[in-house]
Short mmCIF file of C-alpha atoms and ligand atoms in Angstrom, two decimals:
data_model
loop_
_atom_site.label_atom_id
_atom_site.label_comp_id
_atom_site.label_asym_id
_atom_site.label_seq_id
_atom_site.Cartn_x
_atom_site.Cartn_y
_atom_site.Cartn_z
CA MET A 33 -83.79 147.01 -93.71
CA SER A 34 -85.98 146.55 -90.68
CA PRO A 35 -85.36 143.35 -88.73
CA SER A 36 -87.62 144.44 -85.89
CA ARG A 37 -90.67 145.34 -88.00
CA PRO A 38 -93.22 142.50 -87.86
CA LEU A 39 -93.91 140.69 -91.08
CA PRO A 40 -97.35 141.33 -92.54
CA ASP A 41 -99.66 138.34 -93.11
CA THR A 42 -100.44 139.31 -96.69
CA THR A 43 -98.84 141.37 -99.42
CA GLY A 44 -99.21 142.13 -103.10
CA VAL A 45 -95.78 140.93 -104.23
CA ALA A 46 -93.38 138.97 -102.01
CA VAL A 47 -89.87 139.64 -103.31
CA VAL A 48 -87.40 136.98 -102.17
CA GLY A 49 -83.90 138.51 -102.02
CA GLY A 50 -82.86 142.07 -101.31
CA GLY A 51 -80.03 142.29 -103.87
CA THR A 52 -80.09 144.44 -107.00
CA ALA A 53 -82.83 142.48 -108.78
CA GLY A 54 -85.12 142.33 -105.74
CA LEU A 55 -84.66 145.93 -104.65
CA ALA A 56 -85.10 147.30 -108.19
CA VAL A 57 -88.35 145.41 -108.81
CA ALA A 58 -89.60 146.48 -105.35
CA VAL A 59 -88.97 150.17 -106.11
CA LEU A 60 -90.63 149.96 -109.52
CA LEU A 61 -93.72 148.14 -108.22
CA GLY A 62 -93.95 150.20 -105.04
CA ARG A 63 -93.97 153.42 -107.04
CA ARG A 64 -97.05 152.16 -108.87
CA GLY A 65 -98.88 151.69 -105.58
CA ILE A 66 -98.45 147.92 -105.39
CA PRO A 67 -97.74 146.65 -101.85
CA VAL A 68 -94.40 144.86 -101.85
CA THR A 69 -92.63 142.92 -99.10
CA VAL A 70 -88.90 142.29 -99.61
CA LEU A 71 -87.45 139.35 -97.68
CA GLU A 72 -83.67 139.29 -97.32
CA ARG A 73 -81.96 136.53 -95.39
CA GLN A 74 -78.88 138.61 -94.41
CA PRO A 75 -79.43 140.55 -91.18
CA GLU A 76 -77.49 143.46 -92.66
CA PRO A 77 -75.85 144.31 -95.97
CA ALA A 78 -72.48 142.58 -96.38
CA PRO A 79 -70.97 144.26 -99.44
CA ALA A 80 -68.30 142.27 -101.24
CA PRO A 81 -64.78 143.76 -101.60
CA ARG A 82 -65.02 143.99 -105.35
CA GLY A 83 -65.82 146.49 -108.01
CA GLU A 84 -68.49 145.90 -110.57
CA ILE A 85 -69.11 147.46 -113.93
CA LEU A 86 -72.46 149.04 -114.63
CA GLN A 87 -72.92 148.94 -118.37
CA PRO A 88 -74.94 151.26 -120.62
CA ASN A 89 -78.02 148.98 -120.42
CA GLY A 90 -77.98 149.04 -116.60
CA LEU A 91 -77.26 152.80 -116.55
CA ALA A 92 -80.26 153.37 -118.83
CA VAL A 93 -82.58 151.54 -116.39
CA LEU A 94 -81.22 153.58 -113.48
CA ALA A 95 -81.70 156.79 -115.48
CA ARG A 96 -85.32 155.86 -116.21
CA MET A 97 -85.78 155.16 -112.49
CA GLY A 98 -84.40 158.65 -111.75
CA LEU A 99 -81.58 157.15 -109.65
CA LEU A 100 -78.55 157.51 -111.90
CA ASP A 101 -77.51 160.97 -110.66
CA THR A 102 -77.82 159.86 -107.03
CA LEU A 103 -75.63 156.86 -107.78
CA ALA A 104 -73.07 158.84 -109.77
CA ALA A 105 -72.70 161.25 -106.82
CA ARG A 106 -71.51 158.35 -104.62
CA PRO A 107 -67.97 156.92 -104.70
CA CYS A 108 -67.54 155.39 -108.15
CA ALA A 109 -65.39 155.76 -111.26
CA GLU A 110 -66.71 156.62 -114.67
CA THR A 111 -64.64 154.46 -117.01
CA VAL A 112 -64.86 154.88 -120.75
CA ARG A 113 -61.91 152.79 -121.95
CA TYR A 114 -60.76 149.27 -121.13
CA HIS A 115 -57.29 148.18 -122.25
CA PHE A 116 -56.57 144.50 -122.83
CA LEU A 117 -52.90 143.63 -122.50
CA ARG A 118 -50.91 140.42 -122.83
CA ILE A 119 -48.98 139.79 -119.60
CA GLY A 120 -45.29 140.44 -120.29
CA HIS A 121 -45.89 141.56 -123.88
CA GLY A 122 -48.01 144.67 -124.19
CA PRO A 123 -51.28 146.01 -125.58
CA LEU A 124 -53.75 143.77 -127.43
CA ALA A 125 -56.77 146.05 -127.96
CA THR A 126 -58.67 148.93 -126.37
CA PHE A 127 -62.46 149.06 -126.13
CA ASP A 128 -63.82 152.57 -126.05
CA TYR A 129 -67.44 153.05 -124.94
CA SER A 130 -67.50 156.61 -126.30
CA GLU A 131 -67.69 155.01 -129.77
CA LEU A 132 -71.13 153.56 -128.97
CA ASP A 133 -74.35 154.99 -130.27
CA HIS A 134 -76.10 154.94 -126.87
CA PRO A 135 -77.48 157.65 -124.54
CA HIS A 136 -74.99 156.43 -121.86
CA PRO A 137 -71.80 155.65 -123.80
CA THR A 138 -69.73 154.86 -120.70
CA THR A 139 -69.52 152.57 -117.68
CA LEU A 140 -69.60 153.22 -113.95
CA VAL A 141 -67.35 151.04 -111.83
CA LEU A 142 -68.38 150.90 -108.20
CA LEU A 143 -68.56 148.78 -105.10
CA PRO A 144 -71.78 146.78 -105.50
CA GLY A 145 -72.92 147.95 -102.07
CA GLU A 146 -73.20 151.51 -103.48
CA LEU A 147 -75.86 150.52 -106.00
CA ASP A 148 -77.79 148.44 -103.49
CA THR A 149 -77.67 151.32 -100.98
CA VAL A 150 -79.23 153.69 -103.52
CA LEU A 151 -81.94 151.16 -104.39
CA ARG A 152 -82.58 150.39 -100.71
CA GLU A 153 -82.96 154.08 -99.89
CA ALA A 154 -85.40 154.51 -102.77
CA ALA A 155 -87.40 151.48 -101.55
CA THR A 156 -87.40 152.63 -97.93
CA ALA A 157 -88.84 156.00 -98.96
CA LEU A 158 -91.95 154.29 -100.38
CA PRO A 159 -94.89 153.64 -98.03
CA THR A 160 -95.91 150.69 -100.22
CA VAL A 161 -92.62 148.78 -99.74
CA SER A 162 -91.57 147.02 -96.56
CA LEU A 163 -88.07 145.59 -96.30
CA HIS A 164 -87.26 142.77 -93.89
CA ALA A 165 -83.69 141.79 -93.13
CA GLY A 166 -82.84 138.53 -91.39
CA ALA A 167 -85.89 136.98 -93.12
CA ARG A 168 -84.96 133.72 -94.86
CA VAL A 169 -87.50 132.19 -97.20
CA SER A 170 -87.61 128.46 -96.52
CA GLY A 171 -90.30 127.42 -99.00
CA LEU A 172 -93.30 128.36 -101.12
CA CYS A 173 -97.00 128.05 -100.27
CA ARG A 174 -99.27 126.69 -103.00
CA ASN A 175 -102.87 126.18 -103.89
CA GLY A 176 -102.70 123.40 -106.48
CA GLU A 177 -100.08 124.50 -108.99
CA ARG A 178 -100.38 128.16 -108.13
CA VAL A 179 -97.86 129.81 -105.80
CA THR A 180 -99.80 131.70 -103.13
CA GLY A 181 -97.06 132.90 -100.79
CA VAL A 182 -93.86 132.05 -98.97
CA ARG A 183 -92.75 130.53 -95.70
CA VAL A 184 -90.27 132.75 -93.92
CA LEU A 185 -87.92 132.12 -91.01
CA VAL A 186 -87.31 135.12 -88.75
CA ASP A 187 -85.29 134.60 -85.55
CA GLY A 188 -85.92 130.85 -85.82
CA ALA A 189 -89.74 131.23 -85.99
CA GLU A 190 -91.62 130.32 -89.15
CA HIS A 191 -94.16 132.75 -90.61
CA THR A 192 -96.44 132.45 -93.59
CA LEU A 193 -96.77 135.39 -95.91
CA ALA A 194 -99.64 135.18 -98.40
CA ALA A 195 -98.87 136.99 -101.66
CA ARG A 196 -100.64 137.57 -104.95
CA PHE A 197 -97.30 137.05 -106.67
CA VAL A 198 -93.79 135.89 -105.69
CA ALA A 199 -90.68 137.31 -107.36
CA GLY A 200 -87.66 135.04 -106.84
CA ALA A 201 -84.65 137.38 -106.83
CA ASP A 202 -82.61 135.20 -104.51
CA GLY A 203 -79.44 134.78 -106.54
CA ALA A 204 -77.61 131.93 -108.24
CA PHE A 205 -78.51 129.31 -105.60
CA SER A 206 -82.16 130.39 -105.59
CA ARG A 207 -84.43 128.57 -103.17
CA VAL A 208 -87.45 129.78 -105.15
CA ARG A 209 -86.06 128.25 -108.36
CA ARG A 210 -85.53 124.91 -106.63
CA GLU A 211 -89.15 124.89 -105.49
CA LEU A 212 -90.65 125.78 -108.87
CA PRO A 213 -91.23 123.20 -111.62
CA VAL A 214 -89.02 125.14 -114.03
CA GLY A 215 -85.99 122.89 -114.43
CA GLY A 216 -82.50 124.29 -114.31
CA ARG A 217 -78.83 123.57 -114.20
CA THR A 218 -76.10 125.13 -112.11
CA VAL A 219 -72.48 124.74 -113.19
CA THR A 220 -69.42 126.02 -111.34
CA TYR A 221 -66.73 127.22 -113.75
CA PRO A 222 -63.24 125.76 -113.15
CA GLU A 223 -61.87 129.16 -112.12
CA GLY A 224 -63.13 131.92 -109.87
CA TYR A 225 -61.72 135.25 -108.77
CA LEU A 226 -59.78 136.51 -105.81
CA THR A 227 -60.78 140.15 -105.35
CA GLY A 228 -59.79 143.08 -103.19
CA LEU A 229 -59.12 146.81 -103.08
CA LEU A 230 -55.90 148.82 -103.22
CA PRO A 231 -55.16 152.52 -102.79
CA ARG A 232 -55.34 154.04 -106.25
CA PRO A 233 -51.76 155.00 -107.17
CA ALA A 234 -51.13 158.53 -108.41
CA GLY A 235 -51.04 158.35 -112.18
CA PHE A 236 -53.48 155.44 -112.52
CA ASN A 237 -55.82 157.13 -114.94
CA ARG A 238 -59.53 156.52 -115.44
CA ASP A 239 -59.11 153.51 -117.72
CA GLY A 240 -59.58 149.87 -116.75
CA CYS A 241 -56.79 147.36 -117.44
CA TYR A 242 -57.32 143.71 -118.18
CA TYR A 243 -54.12 141.62 -118.29
CA LEU A 244 -54.34 138.19 -119.92
CA GLY A 245 -51.65 135.51 -119.78
CA ARG A 246 -51.55 131.73 -119.98
CA GLY A 247 -54.09 130.63 -117.39
CA GLU A 248 -53.60 133.95 -115.63
CA ILE A 249 -55.77 137.10 -115.53
CA LEU A 250 -55.35 140.28 -113.54
CA GLY A 251 -57.89 143.09 -113.74
CA LEU A 252 -57.26 146.57 -112.35
CA PHE A 253 -60.14 149.03 -112.39
CA PRO A 254 -60.48 152.36 -110.58
CA VAL A 255 -63.54 152.11 -108.32
CA SER A 256 -63.47 155.58 -106.75
CA LYS A 257 -61.06 158.50 -106.71
CA ASP A 258 -59.05 156.77 -103.97
CA ALA A 259 -59.43 153.06 -104.62
CA LEU A 260 -58.49 150.52 -107.24
CA TYR A 261 -60.30 147.22 -107.51
CA PHE A 262 -58.33 144.13 -108.54
CA PHE A 263 -59.36 140.62 -109.47
CA TYR A 264 -57.03 137.68 -110.02
CA LEU A 265 -58.03 134.38 -111.62
CA LEU A 266 -57.63 131.29 -109.41
CA SER A 267 -59.16 127.84 -109.29
CA PRO A 268 -60.78 126.84 -105.99
CA ALA A 269 -57.90 124.35 -105.42
CA GLN A 270 -55.28 127.08 -106.02
CA TYR A 271 -57.15 129.37 -103.66
CA THR A 272 -57.26 126.72 -100.92
CA ALA A 273 -53.54 126.00 -101.33
CA ARG A 274 -52.59 129.69 -101.32
CA ARG A 275 -54.73 130.33 -98.30
CA ALA A 276 -53.24 127.38 -96.42
CA ALA A 277 -49.78 128.79 -97.13
CA GLY A 278 -50.85 131.87 -95.14
CA ASP A 279 -49.03 134.80 -96.71
CA THR A 280 -50.53 137.14 -99.37
CA ARG A 281 -47.23 138.69 -100.42
CA TRP A 282 -47.08 136.48 -103.54
CA LEU A 283 -50.16 138.32 -104.81
CA ALA A 284 -48.69 141.78 -104.21
CA GLU A 285 -45.49 140.74 -105.97
CA ARG A 286 -47.28 139.15 -108.89
CA MET A 287 -49.51 142.21 -109.38
CA ARG A 288 -46.49 144.49 -109.27
CA ALA A 289 -44.63 142.32 -111.77
CA ILE A 290 -47.60 142.39 -114.16
CA HIS A 291 -48.31 146.11 -113.75
CA PRO A 292 -45.07 147.76 -112.51
CA PRO A 293 -46.61 151.27 -112.06
CA LEU A 294 -48.58 149.81 -109.12
CA GLY A 295 -45.35 150.12 -107.14
CA GLU A 296 -45.77 150.25 -103.39
CA ALA A 297 -49.58 150.38 -103.71
CA ALA A 298 -49.54 146.62 -104.43
CA LEU A 299 -48.13 145.96 -100.96
CA ALA A 300 -51.37 147.29 -99.44
CA VAL A 301 -53.11 144.10 -100.58
CA GLY A 302 -53.66 143.22 -96.91
CA GLY A 303 -54.29 139.82 -95.34
CA TRP A 304 -56.82 137.17 -96.31
CA ARG A 305 -59.52 138.94 -94.34
CA GLU A 306 -59.40 141.83 -96.80
CA LEU A 307 -59.64 139.53 -99.81
CA GLU A 308 -62.50 137.41 -101.00
CA PHE A 309 -62.64 134.43 -103.33
CA PHE A 310 -65.68 134.13 -105.59
CA PRO A 311 -66.42 130.95 -107.49
CA CYS A 312 -68.14 131.72 -110.80
CA ILE A 313 -71.50 130.09 -111.32
CA ARG A 314 -73.56 129.57 -114.45
CA VAL A 315 -77.29 129.08 -114.07
CA SER A 316 -79.55 127.98 -116.91
CA THR A 317 -83.24 127.73 -116.14
CA GLY A 318 -85.77 125.88 -118.31
CA ARG A 319 -88.48 128.45 -117.66
CA TRP A 320 -88.43 131.71 -115.70
CA TYR A 321 -91.99 131.55 -114.37
CA ALA A 322 -94.71 129.30 -112.98
CA PRO A 323 -98.29 130.20 -112.01
CA GLY A 324 -98.02 132.97 -109.40
CA ALA A 325 -94.22 133.36 -109.48
CA ALA A 326 -91.27 134.44 -111.61
CA LEU A 327 -87.47 134.38 -111.35
CA LEU A 328 -85.21 137.29 -112.17
CA GLY A 329 -81.54 138.24 -112.01
CA ASP A 330 -79.04 135.53 -111.10
CA ALA A 331 -81.88 133.29 -109.92
CA ALA A 332 -82.93 132.93 -113.57
CA HIS A 333 -79.60 133.20 -115.41
CA SER A 334 -76.25 133.70 -113.72
CA VAL A 335 -73.58 134.50 -116.35
CA ASN A 336 -69.78 134.50 -116.10
CA PRO A 337 -68.33 137.77 -114.73
CA HIS A 338 -66.19 138.08 -117.91
CA VAL A 339 -69.21 139.66 -119.59
CA ALA A 340 -69.70 142.06 -116.62
CA GLN A 341 -73.46 141.95 -117.13
CA GLY A 342 -75.08 140.08 -114.19
CA ARG A 343 -76.14 143.15 -112.23
CA ASN A 344 -77.18 144.97 -115.40
CA LEU A 345 -79.34 142.05 -116.53
CA ALA A 346 -80.87 142.05 -113.05
CA LEU A 347 -81.88 145.71 -113.52
CA VAL A 348 -83.30 145.14 -117.00
CA ASP A 349 -85.21 142.04 -115.84
CA ALA A 350 -86.66 144.00 -112.92
CA GLU A 351 -87.87 146.80 -115.16
CA ALA A 352 -89.49 144.40 -117.62
CA LEU A 353 -91.09 142.25 -114.89
CA ALA A 354 -92.48 145.30 -113.12
CA GLU A 355 -94.17 146.27 -116.40
CA ALA A 356 -95.76 142.82 -116.62
CA ILE A 357 -97.33 143.22 -113.17
CA THR A 358 -100.23 145.67 -113.10
CA PRO A 359 -102.00 147.22 -110.10
CA ASP A 360 -105.10 145.08 -110.81
CA LEU A 361 -102.99 142.35 -109.21
CA LEU A 362 -104.67 143.40 -105.99
CA ALA A 363 -108.07 142.58 -107.44
CA GLY A 364 -106.82 139.06 -108.03
CA ASN A 365 -105.31 139.57 -111.49
CA ALA A 366 -101.81 138.24 -111.04
CA PRO A 367 -99.91 138.26 -114.35
CA SER A 368 -101.25 135.50 -116.55
CA PRO A 369 -98.93 132.75 -117.82
CA ALA A 370 -99.28 134.33 -121.28
CA ARG A 371 -98.04 137.69 -119.98
CA LEU A 372 -95.16 136.04 -118.11
CA HIS A 373 -94.32 134.06 -121.21
CA ARG A 374 -94.04 137.31 -123.19
CA TRP A 375 -91.83 138.78 -120.46
CA GLU A 376 -89.53 135.76 -120.59
CA ARG A 377 -89.45 135.84 -124.41
CA GLN A 378 -88.44 139.50 -124.24
CA ARG A 379 -85.60 138.88 -121.76
CA ARG A 380 -84.27 135.39 -122.44
CA PRO A 381 -82.43 135.90 -125.78
CA GLN A 382 -80.07 138.50 -124.34
CA ALA A 383 -79.37 136.49 -121.18
CA GLU A 384 -78.68 133.37 -123.23
CA ALA A 385 -76.45 135.19 -125.71
CA LEU A 386 -74.42 136.66 -122.83
CA ARG A 387 -74.20 133.28 -121.14
CA ALA A 388 -72.82 131.78 -124.38
CA LEU A 389 -70.43 134.71 -124.76
CA GLY A 390 -69.30 134.21 -121.15
CA ASP A 391 -68.53 130.54 -121.87
CA GLU A 392 -66.57 131.47 -124.96
CA LEU A 393 -64.56 134.10 -123.09
CA VAL A 394 -63.77 131.57 -120.34
CA LEU A 395 -62.46 129.16 -122.99
CA PHE A 396 -60.12 131.72 -124.55
CA TRP A 397 -59.30 134.24 -121.82
CA ASN A 398 -58.60 131.62 -119.12
CA ALA A 399 -56.75 129.37 -121.58
CA LYS A 400 -53.43 127.70 -120.84
CA ASN A 401 -53.35 125.81 -124.14
CA PRO A 402 -50.88 127.63 -126.48
CA LEU A 403 -53.16 127.28 -129.52
CA LEU A 404 -56.14 128.83 -127.72
CA VAL A 405 -53.89 131.57 -126.32
CA TRP A 406 -52.58 132.27 -129.82
CA LEU A 407 -56.13 132.44 -131.25
CA ARG A 408 -57.21 134.74 -128.40
CA ASP A 409 -54.32 137.15 -128.86
CA ARG A 410 -54.75 137.13 -132.61
CA SER A 411 -58.49 137.87 -132.24
CA PHE A 412 -57.73 140.82 -129.96
CA LYS A 413 -55.20 142.15 -132.47
CA GLY A 414 -57.79 141.70 -135.20
CA LEU A 415 -60.23 143.72 -133.13
CA ALA A 416 -57.60 146.41 -132.60
CA ARG A 417 -57.31 146.73 -136.41
CA ASN A 418 -61.04 146.63 -137.14
CA PRO A 419 -63.04 149.49 -135.58
CA ALA A 420 -66.44 148.23 -136.81
CA LEU A 421 -66.03 144.76 -135.28
CA ARG A 422 -64.55 146.27 -132.12
CA ARG A 423 -67.60 148.51 -131.77
CA GLN A 424 -69.89 145.51 -132.26
CA VAL A 425 -68.13 143.54 -129.49
CA THR A 426 -68.21 146.58 -127.18
CA ALA A 427 -71.95 147.03 -127.90
CA ASP A 428 -72.60 143.37 -127.05
CA ILE A 429 -70.84 143.65 -123.68
CA ALA A 430 -72.57 147.01 -123.15
CA GLY A 431 -75.90 145.14 -123.23
CA MET A 432 -77.06 146.58 -126.56
CA GLY A 433 -77.32 143.13 -128.12
CA PRO A 434 -77.42 140.22 -128.65
CA LEU A 435 -75.02 141.07 -131.48
CA PRO A 436 -72.68 138.05 -131.60
CA LEU A 437 -69.99 137.97 -134.28
CA SER A 438 -70.75 135.74 -137.27
CA PRO A 439 -68.32 132.95 -138.28
CA VAL A 440 -67.15 135.12 -141.20
CA GLN A 441 -66.45 138.07 -138.89
CA ARG A 442 -64.51 135.76 -136.54
CA ALA A 443 -62.47 134.38 -139.43
CA ARG A 444 -61.67 137.93 -140.47
CA LEU A 445 -60.34 138.66 -136.98
CA ILE A 446 -57.71 135.94 -137.05
CA SER A 447 -56.78 136.25 -140.71
CA PRO A 448 -53.48 138.02 -141.41
CA TRP A 449 -55.21 140.48 -143.79
C1 LIG B 731 -66.21 138.25 -109.11
C2 LIG B 731 -67.51 138.78 -109.69
C3 LIG B 731 -67.49 139.93 -110.46
C4 LIG B 731 -68.68 140.42 -111.01
N1 LIG B 731 -68.62 141.55 -111.79
C5 LIG B 731 -69.75 142.03 -112.32
C6 LIG B 731 -69.72 143.23 -113.10
O1 LIG B 731 -68.66 143.82 -113.31
N2 LIG B 731 -70.90 143.71 -113.60
C7 LIG B 731 -72.08 143.06 -113.37
O2 LIG B 731 -73.12 143.54 -113.86
N3 LIG B 731 -72.15 141.93 -112.66
C8 LIG B 731 -71.01 141.40 -112.13
N4 LIG B 731 -71.06 140.27 -111.36
C9 LIG B 731 -72.36 139.57 -111.22
C10 LIG B 731 -73.28 140.25 -110.18
O3 LIG B 731 -72.65 140.34 -108.93
C11 LIG B 731 -74.56 139.42 -110.04
O4 LIG B 731 -75.04 139.09 -111.31
C12 LIG B 731 -75.61 140.22 -109.27
O5 LIG B 731 -75.21 140.36 -107.94
C13 LIG B 731 -76.97 139.52 -109.35
O6 LIG B 731 -77.90 140.24 -108.59
P1 LIG B 731 -79.18 139.50 -107.99
O7 LIG B 731 -79.93 140.54 -107.25
O8 LIG B 731 -79.85 138.73 -109.06
O9 LIG B 731 -78.59 138.40 -106.98
P2 LIG B 731 -77.75 138.60 -105.64
O10 LIG B 731 -76.90 139.80 -105.69
O11 LIG B 731 -77.08 137.28 -105.41
O12 LIG B 731 -78.86 138.85 -104.54
C14 LIG B 731 -79.65 137.79 -104.05
C15 LIG B 731 -80.08 138.14 -102.64
O13 LIG B 731 -81.00 137.14 -102.20
C16 LIG B 731 -80.71 136.82 -100.85
N5 LIG B 731 -81.23 135.46 -100.61
C17 LIG B 731 -80.77 134.30 -101.09
N6 LIG B 731 -81.53 133.26 -100.66
C18 LIG B 731 -82.50 133.80 -99.89
C19 LIG B 731 -83.60 133.24 -99.17
N7 LIG B 731 -83.84 131.92 -99.14
N8 LIG B 731 -84.41 134.09 -98.47
C20 LIG B 731 -84.19 135.44 -98.48
N9 LIG B 731 -83.15 136.01 -99.13
C21 LIG B 731 -82.33 135.21 -99.86
C22 LIG B 731 -79.19 136.92 -100.77
O14 LIG B 731 -78.75 137.11 -99.43
C23 LIG B 731 -78.92 138.13 -101.66
O15 LIG B 731 -78.93 139.34 -100.94
C24 LIG B 731 -69.90 139.75 -110.80
C25 LIG B 731 -69.93 138.59 -110.01
C26 LIG B 731 -68.74 138.11 -109.47
C27 LIG B 731 -68.79 136.84 -108.64
#
């Protein structure tokens, strides 16, 4: 991004947030000749030490944008199968994306910075898009109810940027959402994730492994040919206590005990500076738009990482929102409330279904209660025996839904027959 480039006074679309949602919508609008100004508060990209799964729905958007091959040529791991295992017991079920009827029946696991780099490069190549790093949006400008621009802080000085439309892509704690009369609720889940990277041990194949225990989860996913991404469930209080104790050796030893083939690679876990703790946030928003503005990505609907969909939903939202904004915006025709309403109606059911699925997975996967653990393990074993239901669950996580299981299907999973 360009911290030194002066901010314009006016723009077509002011995009608040230069993450996946903001960069994707900027590329899509910029390619249609619409002037876009992206405002990102971070002075430079600060990629998190974690891997993320791009699902078939997100891959399809990137393919339509012509960026999938560029992304796939960067460090990443194509992962087709995810094994769920019970800690200390053995396999529960395997989900195989190659069984899906989808043009991209696979996932790409990568460092999130890789995707944002590809999007940023595509945006930078467009004369219609200007990217501004170190530009924090501090509020919205209005004429009556209508949003007419943003106030931006750059190097401590406040600027006003007039815009025909404002896209709030500023993440789960969205400033834009707080300023719009859209209602909303943010909930922090009881547990978050400690994440980091390890050297990928020889013999760790291309599959992802998800270990579930009683109140314990360890995920191990290849993220490139050399690196393995891990995530370990912890509550904020556990994280604070572990951190205060100083040493990270407990983590290396626990990972090695859960997945013995990690061997010496687990010892490369590093110190606290190489790890990061992420609380998990759920955002529900009453409405995703107001006159002159819309919310997308985590700003509209942050879901639990168990469904591995947040970044994919951000891409799909961006594509749909860009279609709702037409070049006659510049002649004063910002998308009407009716058009934005249609956009929200198109996108909301999937986001809500995945949010509900995320809550359900938190209840069962994170469970300590023996009954919930028993039901969870039994459901996984039911899925292992039932290819049609397993495919349906995989398709839901792959973003092909909403396709939630019916009560009868759920009962079938835990029945002994
Ligand atoms: C542990 C963990 C694992 C995850 N795994 C997956 C996964 O496997 N697959 C998946 O799809 N998703 C996953 N996610 C979710 C995914 O990271 C998010 O859904 C995704 O980053 C949302 O993108 P976004 O662009 O909407 O928001 P963000 O990535 O949060 O981007 C928002 C941007 O806005 C900027 N910003 C904020 N406020 C302002 C302001 N006032 N002015 C200017 N700029 C501002 C921020 O600096 C940021 O760059 C995971 C999340 C976590 C925590």
